[in-house]
PDB file of C-alpha atoms in Angstrom:
ATOM      1  CA  MET R1226     335.626 126.432 248.689  1.00 47.00           C
ATOM      2  CA  SER R1227     335.542 129.925 248.894  1.00 57.00           C
ATOM      3  CA  GLU R1228     337.708 131.697 246.929  1.00 91.00           C
ATOM      4  CA  MET R1229     336.504 135.611 247.149  1.00 95.00           C
ATOM      5  CA  HIS R1230     337.238 138.162 244.269  1.00 97.00           C
ATOM      6  CA  LEU R1231     339.406 140.678 244.808  1.00 95.00           C
ATOM      7  CA  VAL R1232     337.742 143.380 243.433  1.00 95.00           C
ATOM      8  CA  LEU R1233     334.700 142.849 243.260  1.00 97.00           C
ATOM      9  CA  ASP R1234     334.105 141.401 246.607  1.00 96.00           C
ATOM     10  CA  THR R1235     332.216 138.036 245.625  1.00 96.00           C
ATOM     11  CA  ASP R1236     333.216 134.218 245.095  1.00 96.00           C
ATOM     12  CA  ILE R1237     335.039 133.527 242.124  1.00 97.00           C
ATOM     13  CA  ARG R1238     332.925 129.812 241.783  1.00 96.00           C
ATOM     14  CA  GLY R1239     329.657 131.064 242.837  1.00 94.00           C
ATOM     15  CA  PRO R1240     327.493 130.839 243.472  1.00 95.00           C
ATOM     16  CA  TRP R1241     325.957 133.904 241.779  1.00 97.00           C
ATOM     17  CA  PRO R1242     322.367 135.913 241.545  1.00 96.00           C
ATOM     18  CA  GLN R1243     320.176 134.440 240.066  1.00 97.00           C
ATOM     19  CA  GLY R1244     319.484 135.263 236.265  1.00 97.00           C
ATOM     20  CA  THR R1245     323.768 135.871 235.733  1.00 98.00           C
ATOM     21  CA  GLU R1246     324.727 134.056 233.116  1.00 98.00           C
ATOM     22  CA  VAL R1247     328.756 133.256 232.136  1.00 99.00           C
ATOM     23  CA  ILE R1248     330.709 133.352 229.078  1.00 99.00           C
ATOM     24  CA  TYR R1249     334.105 132.200 229.122  1.00 99.00           C
ATOM     25  CA  PHE R1250     336.935 134.334 226.528  1.00 99.00           C
ATOM     26  CA  GLY R1251     341.119 133.846 225.829  1.00 98.00           C
ATOM     27  CA  MET R1252     342.569 136.764 224.637  1.00 97.00           C
ATOM     28  CA  GLY R1253     346.410 136.229 225.039  1.00 94.00           C
ATOM     29  CA  CYS R1254     348.230 136.222 229.170  1.00 94.00           C
ATOM     30  CA  PHE R1255     344.797 135.820 231.343  1.00 96.00           C
ATOM     31  CA  TRP R1256     346.510 138.023 233.794  1.00 95.00           C
ATOM     32  CA  GLY R1257     345.366 141.440 231.217  1.00 94.00           C
ATOM     33  CA  ALA R1258     342.449 140.199 229.630  1.00 96.00           C
ATOM     34  CA  GLU R1259     341.220 139.698 233.862  1.00 97.00           C
ATOM     35  CA  LYS R1260     341.219 142.823 234.792  1.00 96.00           C
ATOM     36  CA  LYS R1261     340.065 144.244 231.435  1.00 96.00           C
ATOM     37  CA  LEU R1262     336.652 142.722 231.678  1.00 98.00           C
ATOM     38  CA  TRP R1263     336.281 142.777 235.513  1.00 98.00           C
ATOM     39  CA  ASN R1264     335.889 146.313 234.975  1.00 97.00           C
ATOM     40  CA  LEU R1265     332.918 146.316 232.776  1.00 98.00           C
ATOM     41  CA  PRO R1266     329.894 147.303 234.829  1.00 97.00           C
ATOM     42  CA  GLY R1267     327.196 143.724 234.825  1.00 98.00           C
ATOM     43  CA  VAL R1268     330.549 141.586 235.906  1.00 99.00           C
ATOM     44  CA  VAL R1269     329.617 139.584 238.813  1.00 98.00           C
ATOM     45  CA  SER R1270     332.531 138.171 239.252  1.00 98.00           C
ATOM     46  CA  THR R1271     336.004 136.605 236.540  1.00 99.00           C
ATOM     47  CA  ALA R1272     338.005 133.756 237.361  1.00 98.00           C
ATOM     48  CA  VAL R1273     340.749 132.830 235.089  1.00 98.00           C
ATOM     49  CA  GLY R1274     341.436 129.275 234.397  1.00 98.00           C
ATOM     50  CA  TYR R1275     342.369 126.855 231.563  1.00 98.00           C
ATOM     51  CA  MET R1276     339.994 125.328 228.927  1.00 98.00           C
ATOM     52  CA  GLY R1277     340.232 123.591 225.285  1.00 95.00           C
ATOM     53  CA  GLY R1278     342.262 121.128 226.292  1.00 93.00           C
ATOM     54  CA  SER R1279     342.496 117.422 226.359  1.00 90.00           C
ATOM     55  CA  ALA R1280     344.425 117.326 229.883  1.00 90.00           C
ATOM     56  CA  SER R1281     342.829 116.193 233.488  1.00 92.00           C
ATOM     57  CA  ASP R1282     343.641 119.128 235.858  1.00 92.00           C
ATOM     58  CA  PRO R1283     346.175 120.457 233.804  1.00 96.00           C
ATOM     59  CA  THR R1284     348.403 123.441 235.829  1.00 96.00           C
ATOM     60  CA  TYR R1285     350.174 126.775 234.516  1.00 96.00           C
ATOM     61  CA  PRO R1286     353.307 124.461 234.411  1.00 96.00           C
ATOM     62  CA  LEU R1287     352.141 121.714 231.649  1.00 96.00           C
ATOM     63  CA  VAL R1288     349.428 124.357 230.284  1.00 96.00           C
ATOM     64  CA  CYS R1289     353.081 126.339 228.709  1.00 94.00           C
ATOM     65  CA  THR R1290     354.709 123.364 227.676  1.00 94.00           C
ATOM     66  CA  GLY R1291     352.466 123.728 224.379  1.00 92.00           C
ATOM     67  CA  SER R1292     351.223 119.730 225.178  1.00 93.00           C
ATOM     68  CA  THR R1293     348.083 119.902 226.757  1.00 95.00           C
ATOM     69  CA  GLY R1294     346.303 122.226 224.442  1.00 95.00           C
ATOM     70  CA  HIS R1295     344.199 124.648 226.534  1.00 97.00           C
ATOM     71  CA  SER R1296     344.058 127.905 226.042  1.00 97.00           C
ATOM     72  CA  GLU R1297     344.762 130.621 228.979  1.00 98.00           C
ATOM     73  CA  ILE R1298     340.667 131.414 229.675  1.00 99.00           C
ATOM     74  CA  VAL R1299     338.286 134.247 231.729  1.00 99.00           C
ATOM     75  CA  LEU R1300     335.395 133.471 232.946  1.00 99.00           C
ATOM     76  CA  VAL R1301     332.976 136.117 232.880  1.00 99.00           C
ATOM     77  CA  ALA R1302     329.890 135.455 234.669  1.00 99.00           C
ATOM     78  CA  TYR R1303     327.626 138.786 234.170  1.00 99.00           C
ATOM     79  CA  ASN R1304     324.316 140.593 235.067  1.00 98.00           C
ATOM     80  CA  PRO R1305     322.437 140.587 231.071  1.00 98.00           C
ATOM     81  CA  SER R1306     320.140 142.988 232.558  1.00 97.00           C
ATOM     82  CA  LYS R1307     323.288 145.542 233.795  1.00 97.00           C
ATOM     83  CA  THR R1308     325.309 144.343 230.284  1.00 95.00           C
ATOM     84  CA  SER R1309     325.114 143.778 227.355  1.00 96.00           C
ATOM     85  CA  ILE R1310     326.785 140.773 224.982  1.00 97.00           C
ATOM     86  CA  TYR R1311     327.615 143.715 222.887  1.00 97.00           C
ATOM     87  CA  ASP R1312     329.418 144.896 225.399  1.00 97.00           C
ATOM     88  CA  LEU R1313     331.273 142.134 226.532  1.00 98.00           C
ATOM     89  CA  LEU R1314     332.189 140.640 222.803  1.00 98.00           C
ATOM     90  CA  LYS R1315     333.130 144.321 222.088  1.00 98.00           C
ATOM     91  CA  CYS R1316     335.782 144.271 224.920  1.00 97.00           C
ATOM     92  CA  PHE R1317     337.121 140.778 223.606  1.00 98.00           C
ATOM     93  CA  TRP R1318     337.743 141.926 220.326  1.00 98.00           C
ATOM     94  CA  GLU R1319     338.992 144.987 220.623  1.00 97.00           C
ATOM     95  CA  ASN R1320     341.639 144.449 222.829  1.00 96.00           C
ATOM     96  CA  HIS R1321     343.688 141.278 221.272  1.00 96.00           C
ATOM     97  CA  ASP R1322     344.250 140.751 217.793  1.00 96.00           C
ATOM     98  CA  PRO R1323     341.946 137.473 217.107  1.00 97.00           C
ATOM     99  CA  THR R1324     344.423 137.068 213.521  1.00 97.00           C
ATOM    100  CA  GLN R1325     347.477 135.903 215.786  1.00 94.00           C
ATOM    101  CA  GLY R1326     346.373 132.272 215.547  1.00 92.00           C
ATOM    102  CA  ASN R1327     348.293 130.863 218.832  1.00 92.00           C
ATOM    103  CA  ARG R1328     349.725 133.873 220.142  1.00 91.00           C
ATOM    104  CA  GLN R1329     348.968 137.128 220.971  1.00 91.00           C
ATOM    105  CA  GLY R1330     352.604 139.756 220.266  1.00 86.00           C
ATOM    106  CA  ASN R1331     355.430 138.092 221.914  1.00 87.00           C
ATOM    107  CA  ASP R1332     353.306 135.398 223.939  1.00 90.00           C
ATOM    108  CA  ILE R1333     353.432 132.110 221.042  1.00 91.00           C
ATOM    109  CA  GLY R1334     351.860 129.099 222.421  1.00 92.00           C
ATOM    110  CA  THR R1335     348.902 127.187 221.986  1.00 93.00           C
ATOM    111  CA  GLN R1336     347.771 128.577 225.322  1.00 96.00           C
ATOM    112  CA  TYR R1337     347.577 132.228 224.173  1.00 96.00           C
ATOM    113  CA  ARG R1338     344.559 131.609 221.127  1.00 96.00           C
ATOM    114  CA  SER R1339     341.946 133.588 221.166  1.00 97.00           C
ATOM    115  CA  ALA R1340     338.750 132.220 222.064  1.00 98.00           C
ATOM    116  CA  VAL R1341     335.309 132.335 223.148  1.00 99.00           C
ATOM    117  CA  TYR R1342     333.079 129.746 224.479  1.00 99.00           C
ATOM    118  CA  TRP R1343     329.601 130.578 224.597  1.00 99.00           C
ATOM    119  CA  THR R1344     326.469 128.735 227.613  1.00 99.00           C
ATOM    120  CA  THR R1345     323.891 130.170 225.836  1.00 98.00           C
ATOM    121  CA  SER R1346     322.173 130.012 222.330  1.00 97.00           C
ATOM    122  CA  GLU R1347     321.538 134.055 222.365  1.00 96.00           C
ATOM    123  CA  GLN R1348     325.491 134.733 222.992  1.00 98.00           C
ATOM    124  CA  GLU R1349     326.526 131.965 220.104  1.00 98.00           C
ATOM    125  CA  LYS R1350     324.264 134.183 217.535  1.00 97.00           C
ATOM    126  CA  TRP R1351     325.785 137.769 219.385  1.00 98.00           C
ATOM    127  CA  VAL R1352     329.373 135.662 218.728  1.00 98.00           C
ATOM    128  CA  THR R1353     328.911 134.884 215.556  1.00 98.00           C
ATOM    129  CA  GLU R1354     327.874 137.539 214.115  1.00 97.00           C
ATOM    130  CA  SER R1355     330.016 139.605 216.165  1.00 98.00           C
ATOM    131  CA  ARG R1356     333.090 137.443 214.449  1.00 98.00           C
ATOM    132  CA  ASN R1357     331.483 138.411 210.967  1.00 98.00           C
ATOM    133  CA  ALA R1358     331.201 141.561 211.326  1.00 97.00           C
ATOM    134  CA  TYR R1359     334.369 141.993 213.047  1.00 98.00           C
ATOM    135  CA  ASN R1360     336.384 139.633 210.472  1.00 98.00           C
ATOM    136  CA  GLU R1361     334.642 142.101 207.625  1.00 97.00           C
ATOM    137  CA  VAL R1362     336.325 145.596 208.921  1.00 97.00           C
ATOM    138  CA  LEU R1363     339.598 144.000 209.636  1.00 98.00           C
ATOM    139  CA  VAL R1364     340.250 142.034 206.639  1.00 98.00           C
ATOM    140  CA  SER R1365     339.136 145.711 204.441  1.00 98.00           C
ATOM    141  CA  LYS R1366     341.784 146.939 206.890  1.00 97.00           C
ATOM    142  CA  GLY R1367     344.794 144.460 205.565  1.00 97.00           C
ATOM    143  CA  PHE R1368     344.378 142.466 208.481  1.00 97.00           C
ATOM    144  CA  ASP R1369     344.693 138.279 208.133  1.00 97.00           C
ATOM    145  CA  PRO R1370     340.903 136.738 208.854  1.00 98.00           C
ATOM    146  CA  ILE R1371     340.118 135.609 212.522  1.00 98.00           C
ATOM    147  CA  THR R1372     341.332 132.372 213.600  1.00 98.00           C
ATOM    148  CA  SER R1373     339.768 132.924 216.866  1.00 98.00           C
ATOM    149  CA  GLU R1374     338.236 129.320 218.242  1.00 97.00           C
ATOM    150  CA  LEU R1375     334.695 129.862 218.838  1.00 98.00           C
ATOM    151  CA  ALA R1376     332.756 127.256 220.645  1.00 98.00           C
ATOM    152  CA  PRO R1377     330.058 126.219 223.250  1.00 99.00           C
ATOM    153  CA  ALA R1378     331.447 125.752 226.476  1.00 98.00           C
ATOM    154  CA  SER R1379     329.534 122.679 227.267  1.00 98.00           C
ATOM    155  CA  ASN R1380     332.654 120.660 224.718  1.00 97.00           C
ATOM    156  CA  PHE R1381     335.567 121.728 227.889  1.00 97.00           C
ATOM    157  CA  LYS R1382     335.413 121.523 230.932  1.00 97.00           C
ATOM    158  CA  PHE R1383     337.101 124.683 232.530  1.00 98.00           C
ATOM    159  CA  TRP R1384     339.831 124.604 235.007  1.00 98.00           C
ATOM    160  CA  TYR R1385     340.445 127.267 237.719  1.00 98.00           C
ATOM    161  CA  ALA R1386     343.878 128.332 237.423  1.00 97.00           C
ATOM    162  CA  GLU R1387     345.942 127.966 240.199  1.00 96.00           C
ATOM    163  CA  GLU R1388     345.706 131.213 242.945  1.00 95.00           C
ATOM    164  CA  TYR R1389     347.798 133.683 242.511  1.00 95.00           C
ATOM    165  CA  HIS R1390     347.248 133.875 239.190  1.00 96.00           C
ATOM    166  CA  GLN R1391     343.434 135.042 240.436  1.00 96.00           C
ATOM    167  CA  GLN R1392     343.333 138.752 240.061  1.00 96.00           C
ATOM    168  CA  TYR R1393     346.921 138.677 239.313  1.00 94.00           C
ATOM    169  CA  LEU R1394     347.313 142.392 238.603  1.00 95.00           C
ATOM    170  CA  ILE R1395     345.444 143.699 241.972  1.00 94.00           C
ATOM    171  CA  LYS R1396     347.932 141.364 244.059  1.00 95.00           C
ATOM    172  CA  ASN R1397     351.328 142.968 241.406  1.00 93.00           C
ATOM    173  CA  PRO R1398     349.946 145.977 239.805  1.00 90.00           C
ATOM    174  CA  ASN R1399     353.209 146.520 238.011  1.00 87.00           C
ATOM    175  CA  GLY R1400     352.448 143.171 236.646  1.00 85.00           C
ATOM    176  CA  TYR R1401     353.323 141.676 232.678  1.00 82.00           C
ATOM    177  CA  ASP R1402     349.811 143.372 230.715  1.00 79.00           C
ATOM    178  CA  CYS R1403     350.890 142.206 227.469  1.00 69.00           C
ATOM    179  CA  HIS R1404     347.631 142.571 224.946  1.00 66.00           C
ATOM    180  CA  ALA R1405     348.613 143.493 221.202  1.00 80.00           C
ATOM    181  CA  HIS R1406     345.952 144.288 219.726  1.00 89.00           C
ATOM    182  CA  THR R1407     344.368 145.983 216.410  1.00 94.00           C
ATOM    183  CA  GLY R1408     343.207 149.003 217.340  1.00 93.00           C
ATOM    184  CA  ILE R1409     340.444 148.359 214.971  1.00 95.00           C
ATOM    185  CA  LEU R1410     336.663 149.028 216.829  1.00 94.00           C
ATOM    186  CA  LEU R1411     333.840 146.458 216.708  1.00 96.00           C
ATOM    187  CA  PRO R1412     330.702 148.158 214.479  1.00 94.00           C
ATOM    188  CA  GLU R1413     327.417 148.436 215.971  1.00 92.00           C
ATOM    189  CA  ILE R1414     325.108 145.413 215.295  1.00 89.00           C
ATOM    190  CA  ALA R1415     321.654 145.607 214.433  1.00 79.00           C
ATOM    191  CA  ALA R1416     319.658 143.777 217.559  1.00 70.00           C
ATOM    192  CA  LEU R1417     318.970 140.433 217.030  1.00 64.00           C
ATOM    193  CA  SER R1418     316.080 138.391 217.318  1.00 48.00           C
ATOM    194  CA  SER R1419     315.592 135.740 219.633  1.00 45.00           C
TER     195      SER R1419
END
């Protein structure tokens, strides 16, 4: 079943070009997060869904009860020769508040928690290093420590959200786009050796 991305004109379920990598981000409400991520150079496709919980085939109303343990997540398929994992992580860290636990601003619940689920060992290195660097800066500026859930994507299944959530802010240009953020920039990180 093909579901074409309304901005990138790619199938949100793949297949994508050879060499495409995937990473998953939870930044609170997935509508605004998806828009920020699809606008990055080298992003092949995005989709919103649910990850990190226990229920099979979760629905938005069920996830919003907080009983399933799922987060609202953005799948990002990207070309690593056109965008770096650092640039994706910079967008992630700087466009939400990873110190707020189970909330983002006025959005409260486990589904709004900060999370990164990686699919490669290289991504894992960058996620860990960027978290450590960003945490150090945040704490030095008076913020609480980062509470983001960081784990291999293989620990969880990604469940695609309902069609009306996909590219929501294209379908609803004046729709809700709330993202708390710290106003703190991710520091430069020296290249990691593989």
